[in-house]
mmCIF file of C-alpha atoms (C1' of nucleotides) in Angstrom:
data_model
loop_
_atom_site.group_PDB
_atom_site.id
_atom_site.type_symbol
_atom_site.label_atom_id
_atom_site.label_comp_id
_atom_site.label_asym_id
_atom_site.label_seq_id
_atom_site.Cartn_x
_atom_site.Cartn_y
_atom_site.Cartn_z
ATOM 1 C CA UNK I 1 0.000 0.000 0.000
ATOM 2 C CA UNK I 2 1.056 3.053 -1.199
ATOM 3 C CA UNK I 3 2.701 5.891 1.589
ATOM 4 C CA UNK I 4 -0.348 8.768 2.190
ATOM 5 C CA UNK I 5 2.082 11.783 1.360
ATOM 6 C CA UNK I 6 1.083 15.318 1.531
ATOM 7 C CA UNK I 7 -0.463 17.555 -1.324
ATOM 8 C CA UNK I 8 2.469 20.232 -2.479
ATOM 9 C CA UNK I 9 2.330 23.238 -0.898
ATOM 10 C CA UNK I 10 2.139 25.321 -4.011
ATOM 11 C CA UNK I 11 -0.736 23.204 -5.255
ATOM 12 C CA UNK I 12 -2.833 23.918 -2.081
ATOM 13 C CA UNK I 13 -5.454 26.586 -2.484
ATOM 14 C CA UNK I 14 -5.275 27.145 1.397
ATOM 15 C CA UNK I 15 -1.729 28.028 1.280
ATOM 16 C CA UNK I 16 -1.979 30.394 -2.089
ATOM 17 C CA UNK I 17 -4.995 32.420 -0.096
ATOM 18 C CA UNK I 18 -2.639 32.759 3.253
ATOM 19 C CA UNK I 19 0.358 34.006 1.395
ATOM 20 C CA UNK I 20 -1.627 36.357 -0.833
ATOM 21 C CA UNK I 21 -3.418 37.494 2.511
ATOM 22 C CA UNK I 22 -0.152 38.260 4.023
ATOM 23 C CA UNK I 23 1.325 39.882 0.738
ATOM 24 C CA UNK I 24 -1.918 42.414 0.748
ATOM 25 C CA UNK I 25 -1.045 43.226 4.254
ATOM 26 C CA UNK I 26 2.320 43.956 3.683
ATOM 27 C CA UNK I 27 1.634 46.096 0.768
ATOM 28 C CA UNK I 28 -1.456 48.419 2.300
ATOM 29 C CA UNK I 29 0.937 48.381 5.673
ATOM 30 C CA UNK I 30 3.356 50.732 3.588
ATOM 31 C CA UNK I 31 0.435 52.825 1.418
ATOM 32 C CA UNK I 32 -1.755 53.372 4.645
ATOM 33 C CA UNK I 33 1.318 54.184 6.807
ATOM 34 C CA UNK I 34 0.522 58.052 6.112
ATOM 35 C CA UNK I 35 -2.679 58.026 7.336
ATOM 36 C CA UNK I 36 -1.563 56.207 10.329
ATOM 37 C CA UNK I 37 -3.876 53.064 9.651
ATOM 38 C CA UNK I 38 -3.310 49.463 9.281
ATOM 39 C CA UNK I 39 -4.687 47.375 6.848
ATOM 40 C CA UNK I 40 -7.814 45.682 8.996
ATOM 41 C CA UNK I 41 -8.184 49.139 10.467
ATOM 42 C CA UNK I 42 -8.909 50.584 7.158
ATOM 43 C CA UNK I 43 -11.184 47.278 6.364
ATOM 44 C CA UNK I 44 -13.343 48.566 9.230
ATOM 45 C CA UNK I 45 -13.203 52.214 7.613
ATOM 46 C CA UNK I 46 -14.506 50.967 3.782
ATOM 47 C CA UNK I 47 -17.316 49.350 5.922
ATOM 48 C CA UNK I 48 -18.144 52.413 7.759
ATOM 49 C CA UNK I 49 -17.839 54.274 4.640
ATOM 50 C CA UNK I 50 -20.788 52.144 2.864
ATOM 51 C CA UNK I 51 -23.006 52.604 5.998
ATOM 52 C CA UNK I 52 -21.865 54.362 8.614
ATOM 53 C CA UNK I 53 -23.780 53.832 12.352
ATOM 54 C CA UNK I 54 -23.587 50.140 12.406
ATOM 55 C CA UNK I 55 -23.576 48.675 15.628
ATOM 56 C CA UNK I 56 -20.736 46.385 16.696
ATOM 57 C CA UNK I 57 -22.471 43.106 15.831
ATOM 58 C CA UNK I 58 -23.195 44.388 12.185
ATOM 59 C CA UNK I 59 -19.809 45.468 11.549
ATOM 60 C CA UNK I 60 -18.959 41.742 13.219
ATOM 61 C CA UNK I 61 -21.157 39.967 10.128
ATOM 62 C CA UNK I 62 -20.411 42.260 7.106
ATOM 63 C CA UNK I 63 -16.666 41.455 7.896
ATOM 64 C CA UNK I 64 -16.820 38.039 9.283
ATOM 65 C CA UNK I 65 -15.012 38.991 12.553
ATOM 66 C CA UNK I 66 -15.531 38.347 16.051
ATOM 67 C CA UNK I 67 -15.816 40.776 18.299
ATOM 68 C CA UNK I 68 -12.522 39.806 20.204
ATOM 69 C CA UNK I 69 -11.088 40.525 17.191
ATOM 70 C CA UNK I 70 -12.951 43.490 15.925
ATOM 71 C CA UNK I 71 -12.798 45.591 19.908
ATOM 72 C CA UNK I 72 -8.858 46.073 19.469
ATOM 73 C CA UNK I 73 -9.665 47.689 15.827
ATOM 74 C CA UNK I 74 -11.885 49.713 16.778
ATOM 75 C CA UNK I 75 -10.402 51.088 19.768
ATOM 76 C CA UNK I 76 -7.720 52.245 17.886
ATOM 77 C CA UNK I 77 -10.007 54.008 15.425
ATOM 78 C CA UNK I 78 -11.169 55.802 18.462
ATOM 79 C CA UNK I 79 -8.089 57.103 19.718
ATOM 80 C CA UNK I 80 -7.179 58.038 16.136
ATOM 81 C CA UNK I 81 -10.213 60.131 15.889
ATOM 82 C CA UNK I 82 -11.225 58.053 12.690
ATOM 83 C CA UNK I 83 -14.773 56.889 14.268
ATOM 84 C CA UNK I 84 -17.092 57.063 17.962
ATOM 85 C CA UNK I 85 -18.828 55.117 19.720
ATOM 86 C CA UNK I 86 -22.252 55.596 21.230
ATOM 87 C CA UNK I 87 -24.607 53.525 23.235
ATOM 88 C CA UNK I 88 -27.777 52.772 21.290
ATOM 89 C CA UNK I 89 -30.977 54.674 22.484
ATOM 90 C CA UNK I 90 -32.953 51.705 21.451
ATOM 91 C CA UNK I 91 -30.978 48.786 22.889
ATOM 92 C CA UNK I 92 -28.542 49.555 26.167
ATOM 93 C CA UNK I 93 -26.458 46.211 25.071
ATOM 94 C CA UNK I 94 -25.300 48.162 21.709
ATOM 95 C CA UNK I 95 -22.735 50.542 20.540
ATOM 96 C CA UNK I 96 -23.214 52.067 17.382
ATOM 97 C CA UNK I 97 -20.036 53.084 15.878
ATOM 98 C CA UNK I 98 -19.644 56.242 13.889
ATOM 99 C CA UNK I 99 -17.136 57.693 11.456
ATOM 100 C CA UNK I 100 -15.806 61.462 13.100
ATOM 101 C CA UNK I 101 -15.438 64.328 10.296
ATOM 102 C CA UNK I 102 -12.022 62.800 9.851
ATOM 103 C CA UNK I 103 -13.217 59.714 9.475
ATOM 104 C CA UNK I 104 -15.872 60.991 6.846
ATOM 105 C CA UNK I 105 -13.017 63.303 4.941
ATOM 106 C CA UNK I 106 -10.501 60.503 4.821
ATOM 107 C CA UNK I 107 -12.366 58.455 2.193
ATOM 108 C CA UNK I 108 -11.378 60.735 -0.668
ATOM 109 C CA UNK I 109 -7.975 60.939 0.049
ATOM 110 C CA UNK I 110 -7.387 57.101 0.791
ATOM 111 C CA UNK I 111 -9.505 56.329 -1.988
ATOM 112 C CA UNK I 112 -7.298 58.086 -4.631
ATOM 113 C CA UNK I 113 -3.831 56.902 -2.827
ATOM 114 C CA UNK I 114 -5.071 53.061 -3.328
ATOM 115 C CA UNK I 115 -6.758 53.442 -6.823
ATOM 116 C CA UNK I 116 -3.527 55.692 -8.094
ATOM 117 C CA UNK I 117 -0.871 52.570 -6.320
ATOM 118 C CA UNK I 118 -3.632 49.803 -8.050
ATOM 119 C CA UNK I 119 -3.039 51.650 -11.340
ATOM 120 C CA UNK I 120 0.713 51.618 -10.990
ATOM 121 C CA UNK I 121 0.330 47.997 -12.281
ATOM 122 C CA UNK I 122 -1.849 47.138 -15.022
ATOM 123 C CA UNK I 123 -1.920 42.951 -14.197
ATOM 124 C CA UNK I 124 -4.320 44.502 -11.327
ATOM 125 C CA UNK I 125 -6.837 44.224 -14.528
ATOM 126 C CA UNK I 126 -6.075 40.904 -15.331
ATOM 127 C CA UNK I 127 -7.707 39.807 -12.583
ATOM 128 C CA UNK I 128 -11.254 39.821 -14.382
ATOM 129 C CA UNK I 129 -14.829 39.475 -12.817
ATOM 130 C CA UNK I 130 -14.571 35.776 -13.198
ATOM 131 C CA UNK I 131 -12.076 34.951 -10.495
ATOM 132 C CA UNK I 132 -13.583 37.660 -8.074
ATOM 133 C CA UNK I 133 -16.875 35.406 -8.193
ATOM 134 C CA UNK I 134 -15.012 32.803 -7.836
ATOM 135 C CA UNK I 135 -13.460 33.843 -4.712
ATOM 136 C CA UNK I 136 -16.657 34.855 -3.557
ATOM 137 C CA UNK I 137 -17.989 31.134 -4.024
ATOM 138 C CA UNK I 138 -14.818 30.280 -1.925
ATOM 139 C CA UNK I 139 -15.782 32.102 0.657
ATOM 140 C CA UNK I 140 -19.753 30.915 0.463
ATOM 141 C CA UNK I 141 -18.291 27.552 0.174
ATOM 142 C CA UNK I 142 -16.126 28.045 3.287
ATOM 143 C CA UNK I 143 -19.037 29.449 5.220
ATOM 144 C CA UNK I 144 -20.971 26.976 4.744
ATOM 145 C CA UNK I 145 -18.077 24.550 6.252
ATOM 146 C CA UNK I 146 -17.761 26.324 9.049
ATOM 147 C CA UNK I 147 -21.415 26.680 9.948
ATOM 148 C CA UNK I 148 -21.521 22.930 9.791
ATOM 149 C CA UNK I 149 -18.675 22.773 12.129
ATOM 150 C CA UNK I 150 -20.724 24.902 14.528
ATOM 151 C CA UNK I 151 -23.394 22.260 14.709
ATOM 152 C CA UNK I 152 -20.921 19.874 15.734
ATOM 153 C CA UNK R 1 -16.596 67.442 -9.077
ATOM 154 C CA UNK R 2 -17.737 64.570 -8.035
ATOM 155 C CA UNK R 3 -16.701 63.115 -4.633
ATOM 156 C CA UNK R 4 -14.422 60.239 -4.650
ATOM 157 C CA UNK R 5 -15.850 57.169 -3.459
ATOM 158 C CA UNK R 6 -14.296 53.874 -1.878
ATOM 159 C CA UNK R 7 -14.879 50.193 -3.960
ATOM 160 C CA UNK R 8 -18.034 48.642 -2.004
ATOM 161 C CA UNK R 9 -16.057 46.157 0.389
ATOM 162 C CA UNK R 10 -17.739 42.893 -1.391
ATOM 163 C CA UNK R 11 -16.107 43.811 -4.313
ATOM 164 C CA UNK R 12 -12.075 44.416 -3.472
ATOM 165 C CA UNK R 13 -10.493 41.541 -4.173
ATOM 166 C CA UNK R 14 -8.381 42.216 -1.222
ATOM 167 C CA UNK R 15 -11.311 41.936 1.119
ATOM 168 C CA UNK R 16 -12.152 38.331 -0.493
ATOM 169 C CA UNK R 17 -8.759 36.923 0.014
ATOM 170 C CA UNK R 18 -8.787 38.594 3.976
ATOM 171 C CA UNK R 19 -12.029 36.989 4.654
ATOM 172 C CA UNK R 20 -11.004 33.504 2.702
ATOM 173 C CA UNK R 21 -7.957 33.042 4.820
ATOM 174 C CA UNK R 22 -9.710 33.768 7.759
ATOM 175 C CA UNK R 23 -12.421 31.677 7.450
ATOM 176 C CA UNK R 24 -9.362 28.885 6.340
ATOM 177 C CA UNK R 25 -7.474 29.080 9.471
ATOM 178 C CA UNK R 26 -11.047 28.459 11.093
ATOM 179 C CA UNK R 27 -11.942 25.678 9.453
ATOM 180 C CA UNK R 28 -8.344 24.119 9.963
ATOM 181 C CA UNK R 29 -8.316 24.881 13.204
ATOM 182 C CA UNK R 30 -10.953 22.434 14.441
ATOM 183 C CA UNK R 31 -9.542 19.968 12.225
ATOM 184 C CA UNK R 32 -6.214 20.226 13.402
ATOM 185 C CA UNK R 33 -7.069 20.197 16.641
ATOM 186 C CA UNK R 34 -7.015 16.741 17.251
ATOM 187 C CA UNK R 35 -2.871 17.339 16.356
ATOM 188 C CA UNK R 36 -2.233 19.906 18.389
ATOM 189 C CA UNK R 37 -1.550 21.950 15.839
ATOM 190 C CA UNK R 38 -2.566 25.177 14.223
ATOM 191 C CA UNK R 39 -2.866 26.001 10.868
ATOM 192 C CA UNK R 40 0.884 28.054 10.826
ATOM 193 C CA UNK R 41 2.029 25.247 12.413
ATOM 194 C CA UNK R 42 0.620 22.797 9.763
ATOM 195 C CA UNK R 43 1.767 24.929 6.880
ATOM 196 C CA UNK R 44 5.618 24.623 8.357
ATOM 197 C CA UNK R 45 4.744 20.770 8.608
ATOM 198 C CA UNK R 46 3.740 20.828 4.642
ATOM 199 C CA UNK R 47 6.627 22.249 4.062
ATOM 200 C CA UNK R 48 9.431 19.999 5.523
ATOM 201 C CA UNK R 49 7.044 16.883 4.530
ATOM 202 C CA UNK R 50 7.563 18.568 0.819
ATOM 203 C CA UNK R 51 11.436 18.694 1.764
ATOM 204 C CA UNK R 52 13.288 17.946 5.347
ATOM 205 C CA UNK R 53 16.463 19.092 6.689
ATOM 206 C CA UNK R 54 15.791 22.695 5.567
ATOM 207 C CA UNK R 55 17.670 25.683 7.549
ATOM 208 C CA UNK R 56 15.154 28.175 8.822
ATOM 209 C CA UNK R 57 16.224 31.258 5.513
ATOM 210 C CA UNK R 58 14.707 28.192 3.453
ATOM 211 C CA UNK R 59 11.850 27.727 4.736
ATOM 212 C CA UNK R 60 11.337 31.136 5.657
ATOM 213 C CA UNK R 61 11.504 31.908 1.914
ATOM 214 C CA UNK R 62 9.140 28.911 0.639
ATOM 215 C CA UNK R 63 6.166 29.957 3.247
ATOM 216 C CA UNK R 64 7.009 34.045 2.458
ATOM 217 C CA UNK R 65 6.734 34.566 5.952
ATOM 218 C CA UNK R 66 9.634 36.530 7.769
ATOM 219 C CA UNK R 67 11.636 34.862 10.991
ATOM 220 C CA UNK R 68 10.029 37.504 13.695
ATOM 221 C CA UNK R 69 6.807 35.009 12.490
ATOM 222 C CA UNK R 70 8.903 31.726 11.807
ATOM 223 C CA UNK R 71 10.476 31.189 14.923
ATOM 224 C CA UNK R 72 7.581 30.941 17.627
ATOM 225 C CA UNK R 73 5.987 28.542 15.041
ATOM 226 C CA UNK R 74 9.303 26.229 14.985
ATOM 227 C CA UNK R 75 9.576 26.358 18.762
ATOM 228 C CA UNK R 76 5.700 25.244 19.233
ATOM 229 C CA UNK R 77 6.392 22.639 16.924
ATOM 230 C CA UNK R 78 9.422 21.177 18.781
ATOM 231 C CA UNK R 79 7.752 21.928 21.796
ATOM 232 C CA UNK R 80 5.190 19.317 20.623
ATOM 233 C CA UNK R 81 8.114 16.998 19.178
ATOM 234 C CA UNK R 82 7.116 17.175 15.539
ATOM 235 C CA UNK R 83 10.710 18.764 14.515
ATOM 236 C CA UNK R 84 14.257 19.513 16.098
ATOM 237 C CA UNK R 85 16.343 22.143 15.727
ATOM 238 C CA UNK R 86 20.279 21.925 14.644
ATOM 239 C CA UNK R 87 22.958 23.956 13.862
ATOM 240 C CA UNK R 88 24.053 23.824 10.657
ATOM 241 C CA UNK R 89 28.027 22.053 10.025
ATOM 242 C CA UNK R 90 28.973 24.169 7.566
ATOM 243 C CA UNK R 91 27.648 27.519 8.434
ATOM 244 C CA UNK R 92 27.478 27.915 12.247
ATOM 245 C CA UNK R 93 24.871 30.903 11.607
ATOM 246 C CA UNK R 94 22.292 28.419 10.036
ATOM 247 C CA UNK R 95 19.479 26.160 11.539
ATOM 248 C CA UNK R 96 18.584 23.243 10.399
ATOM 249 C CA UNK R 97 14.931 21.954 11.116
ATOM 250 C CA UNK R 98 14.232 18.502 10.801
ATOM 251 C CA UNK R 99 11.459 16.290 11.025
ATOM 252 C CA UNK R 100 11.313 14.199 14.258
ATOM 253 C CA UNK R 101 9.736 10.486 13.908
ATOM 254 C CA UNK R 102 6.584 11.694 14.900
ATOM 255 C CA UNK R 103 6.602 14.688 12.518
ATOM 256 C CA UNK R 104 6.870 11.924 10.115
ATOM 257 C CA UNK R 105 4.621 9.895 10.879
ATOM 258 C CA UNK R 106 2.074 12.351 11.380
ATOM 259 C CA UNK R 107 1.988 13.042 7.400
ATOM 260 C CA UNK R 108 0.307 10.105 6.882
ATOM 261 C CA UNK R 109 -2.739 10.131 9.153
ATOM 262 C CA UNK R 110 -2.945 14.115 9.462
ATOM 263 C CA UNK R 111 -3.154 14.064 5.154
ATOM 264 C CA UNK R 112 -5.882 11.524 5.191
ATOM 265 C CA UNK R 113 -7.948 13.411 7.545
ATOM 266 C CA UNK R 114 -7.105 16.745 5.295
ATOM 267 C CA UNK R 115 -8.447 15.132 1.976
ATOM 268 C CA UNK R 116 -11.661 13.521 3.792
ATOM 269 C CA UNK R 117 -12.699 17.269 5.395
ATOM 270 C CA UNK R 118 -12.002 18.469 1.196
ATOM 271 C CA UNK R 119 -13.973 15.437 0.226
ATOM 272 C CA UNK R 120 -17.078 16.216 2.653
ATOM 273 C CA UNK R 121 -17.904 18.929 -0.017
ATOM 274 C CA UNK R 122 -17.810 18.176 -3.424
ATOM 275 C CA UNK R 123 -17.841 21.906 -4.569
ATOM 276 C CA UNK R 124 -14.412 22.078 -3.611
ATOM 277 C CA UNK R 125 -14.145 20.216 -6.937
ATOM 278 C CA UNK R 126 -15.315 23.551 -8.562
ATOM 279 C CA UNK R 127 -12.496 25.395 -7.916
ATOM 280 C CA UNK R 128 -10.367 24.555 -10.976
ATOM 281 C CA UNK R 129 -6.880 24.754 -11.872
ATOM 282 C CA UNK R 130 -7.872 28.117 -14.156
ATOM 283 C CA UNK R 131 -7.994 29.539 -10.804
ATOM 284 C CA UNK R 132 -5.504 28.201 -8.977
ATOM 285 C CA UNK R 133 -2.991 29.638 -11.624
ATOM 286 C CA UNK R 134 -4.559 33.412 -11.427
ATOM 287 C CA UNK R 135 -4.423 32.851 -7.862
ATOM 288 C CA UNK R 136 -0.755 32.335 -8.037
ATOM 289 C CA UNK R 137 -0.470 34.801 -10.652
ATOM 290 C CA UNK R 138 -2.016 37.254 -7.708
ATOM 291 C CA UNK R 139 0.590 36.068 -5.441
ATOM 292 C CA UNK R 140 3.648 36.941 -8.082
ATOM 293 C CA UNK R 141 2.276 40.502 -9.050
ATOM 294 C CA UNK R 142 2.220 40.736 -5.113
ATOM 295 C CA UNK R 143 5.423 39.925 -4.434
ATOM 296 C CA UNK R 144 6.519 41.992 -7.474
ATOM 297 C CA UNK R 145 4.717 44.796 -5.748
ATOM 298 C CA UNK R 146 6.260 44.118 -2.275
ATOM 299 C CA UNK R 147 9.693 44.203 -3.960
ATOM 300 C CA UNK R 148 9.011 47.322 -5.567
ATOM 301 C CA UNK R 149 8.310 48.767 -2.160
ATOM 302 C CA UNK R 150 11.325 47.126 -0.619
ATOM 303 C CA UNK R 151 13.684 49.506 -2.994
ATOM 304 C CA UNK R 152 12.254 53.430 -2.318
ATOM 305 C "C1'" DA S 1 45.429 39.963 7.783
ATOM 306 C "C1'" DT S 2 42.059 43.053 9.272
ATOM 307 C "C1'" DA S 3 38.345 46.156 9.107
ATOM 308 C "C1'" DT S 4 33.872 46.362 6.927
ATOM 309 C "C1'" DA S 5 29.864 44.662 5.083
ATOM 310 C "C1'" DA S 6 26.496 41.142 4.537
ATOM 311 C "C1'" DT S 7 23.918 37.305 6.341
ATOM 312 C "C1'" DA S 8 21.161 34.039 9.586
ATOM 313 C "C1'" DA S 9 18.884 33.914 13.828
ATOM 314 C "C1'" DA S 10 16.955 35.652 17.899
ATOM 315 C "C1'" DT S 11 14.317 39.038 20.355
ATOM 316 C "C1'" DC S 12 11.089 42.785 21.126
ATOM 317 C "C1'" DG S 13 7.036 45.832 20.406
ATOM 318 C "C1'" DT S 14 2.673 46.511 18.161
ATOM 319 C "C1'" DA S 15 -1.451 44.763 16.083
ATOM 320 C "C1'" DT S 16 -4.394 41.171 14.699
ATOM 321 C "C1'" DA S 17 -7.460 36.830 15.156
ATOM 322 C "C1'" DC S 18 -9.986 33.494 17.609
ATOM 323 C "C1'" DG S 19 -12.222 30.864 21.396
ATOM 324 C "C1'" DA S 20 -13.735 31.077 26.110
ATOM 325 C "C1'" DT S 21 -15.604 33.452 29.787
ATOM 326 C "C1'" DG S 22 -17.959 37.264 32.102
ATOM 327 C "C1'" DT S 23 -21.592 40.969 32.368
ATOM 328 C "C1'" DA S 24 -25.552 43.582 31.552
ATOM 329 C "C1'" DA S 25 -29.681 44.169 28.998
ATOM 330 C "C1'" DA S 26 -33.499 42.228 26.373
ATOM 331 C "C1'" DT S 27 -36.555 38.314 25.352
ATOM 332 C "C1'" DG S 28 -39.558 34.634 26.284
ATOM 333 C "C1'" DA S 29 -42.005 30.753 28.667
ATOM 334 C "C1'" DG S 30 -44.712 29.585 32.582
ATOM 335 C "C1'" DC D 1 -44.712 39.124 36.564
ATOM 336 C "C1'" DT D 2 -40.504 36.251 37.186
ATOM 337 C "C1'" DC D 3 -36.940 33.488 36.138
ATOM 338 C "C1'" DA D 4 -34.319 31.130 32.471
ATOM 339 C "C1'" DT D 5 -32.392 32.024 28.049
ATOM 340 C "C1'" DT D 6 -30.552 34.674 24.611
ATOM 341 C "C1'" DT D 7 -28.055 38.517 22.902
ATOM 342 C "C1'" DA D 8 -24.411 42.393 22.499
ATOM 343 C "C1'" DC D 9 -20.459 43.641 24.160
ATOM 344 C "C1'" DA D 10 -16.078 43.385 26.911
ATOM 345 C "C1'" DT D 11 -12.017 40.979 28.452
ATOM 346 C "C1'" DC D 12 -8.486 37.479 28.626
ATOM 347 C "C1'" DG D 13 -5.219 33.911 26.970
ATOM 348 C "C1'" DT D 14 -2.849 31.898 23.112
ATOM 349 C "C1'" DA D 15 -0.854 32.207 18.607
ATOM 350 C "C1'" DT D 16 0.338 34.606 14.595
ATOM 351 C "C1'" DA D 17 2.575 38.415 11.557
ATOM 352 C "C1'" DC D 18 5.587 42.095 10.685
ATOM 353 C "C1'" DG D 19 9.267 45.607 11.214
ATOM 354 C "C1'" DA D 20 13.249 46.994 13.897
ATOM 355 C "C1'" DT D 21 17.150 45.954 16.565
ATOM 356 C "C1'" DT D 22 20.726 42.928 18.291
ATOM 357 C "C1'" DT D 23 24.162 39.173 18.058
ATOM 358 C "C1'" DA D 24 27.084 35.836 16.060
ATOM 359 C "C1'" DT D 25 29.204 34.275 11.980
ATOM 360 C "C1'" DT D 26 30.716 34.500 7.259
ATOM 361 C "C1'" DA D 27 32.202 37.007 3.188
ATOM 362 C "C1'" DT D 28 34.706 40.746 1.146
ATOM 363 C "C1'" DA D 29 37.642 44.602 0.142
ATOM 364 C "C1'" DT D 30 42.006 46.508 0.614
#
DNA sequence: ATATAATAAATCGTATACGATGTAAATGAG
DNA sequence: CTCATTTACATCGTATACGATTTATTATAT
């Protein structure tokens, strides 16, 4: 009987998705470093900047974090004057988080800083409408998994 | 003029990849569990599995992942007795980590359980080697991009 | 041969990321 | 209404992840 070995790392999806995550991080580390943000900090800003005055536990499901992870973030956001947070009037156990003035302003500026360093490499095009869905069934897919592994 | 707005967060490709490897390490983490290990830890295990004896700049240069990360990974890992750490003969600066017995037995049974979680799910059948390949084409333009940033 | 530079690890500080646990407020069953 | 349950948030412990600095060793230039 034949020896079980190991799929190459190369081939493995898992590991091409961890090194790209780590890549992106590395690069938006040095193009947010101006604004003094880091690269999950400004995830939390883009969200804020489609709808801002989410509470905690909305943020927590549009980015698929938990809120051990997402109460660091934003408590850094805080003390850099990028958003507030606010009890709800309508339920004591939530804190709506809002983005300041700076917070609000800082979307232009960011905005044109990332689209003018995605633009300093057209391969950024190659990467077509059919593998972002495809990504997105990834991450359906791996939902799913985990949601099962709940029920366990 | 109009205002400048941020890409919606569902469609940045870097948001995708984020979310994919976090829900990844999630999923691997309950079934690696059983091991001891975590999903880091696993993806060093891949690694020497792929080729042993390797000094830590090796490795650190096949996972892309700098030694500030490396080295508490290596140290869990002989910790648990999956690999040992030697100096290297020839240059007294280098490491060489190496498989223990149980590291290599571990391939076996650890690899088996791996494919049968892939298996559970057919759909992971969908995602083809078309992209797989722009996946790793991501990853090069990344590291392309990193590089750049290395040299200002 | 020696001073200098480059290299491989180790260590430290900051910031995630997650599960587990704790707390207060809201919800629901009787 | 009251008590058990659920929910939203906060906190803690463990494990990454990276850049910066330090240390020991090797390579190099003169």
């Amino acid at each position: 009987m034949a020896k079980v070995k190991a799929q190459p790392l190369e081939d493995q999806l898992c590991f091409a998705i961890y090194k790209a995550t780590n890549q992106y991080t590395k690069l938006y580390r040095k193009a947010l470093e101006p604004f003094d943000l880091t690269y999950p900090q400004y995830i939390v800003l883009l969200a804020l900047w489609e709808s801002d005055h989410m509470i905690i536990k909305q943020l927590s499901e549009k980015l698929s974090l938990g809120i051990g992870t997402l109460n660091p973030i934003i408590s850094k956001l805080v003390e850099k004057d990028y958003v507030t947070k606010t009890p709800s009037p309508m339920d004591k156990r939530s804190v709506v988080i809002s983005l300041t003035p700076k917070g609000k302003n800082s979307e232009k500026t960011i905005s044109e800083m990332i689209s003018t360093k995605a633009t300093e490499c057209d391969s950024f095009t190659v990467f077509d409408h059919q593998f972002k869905l495809k990504l997105q069934e990834l991450n359906t897919l791996l939902s799913h998994l985990n949601d099962l592994e709940e029920k366990k």
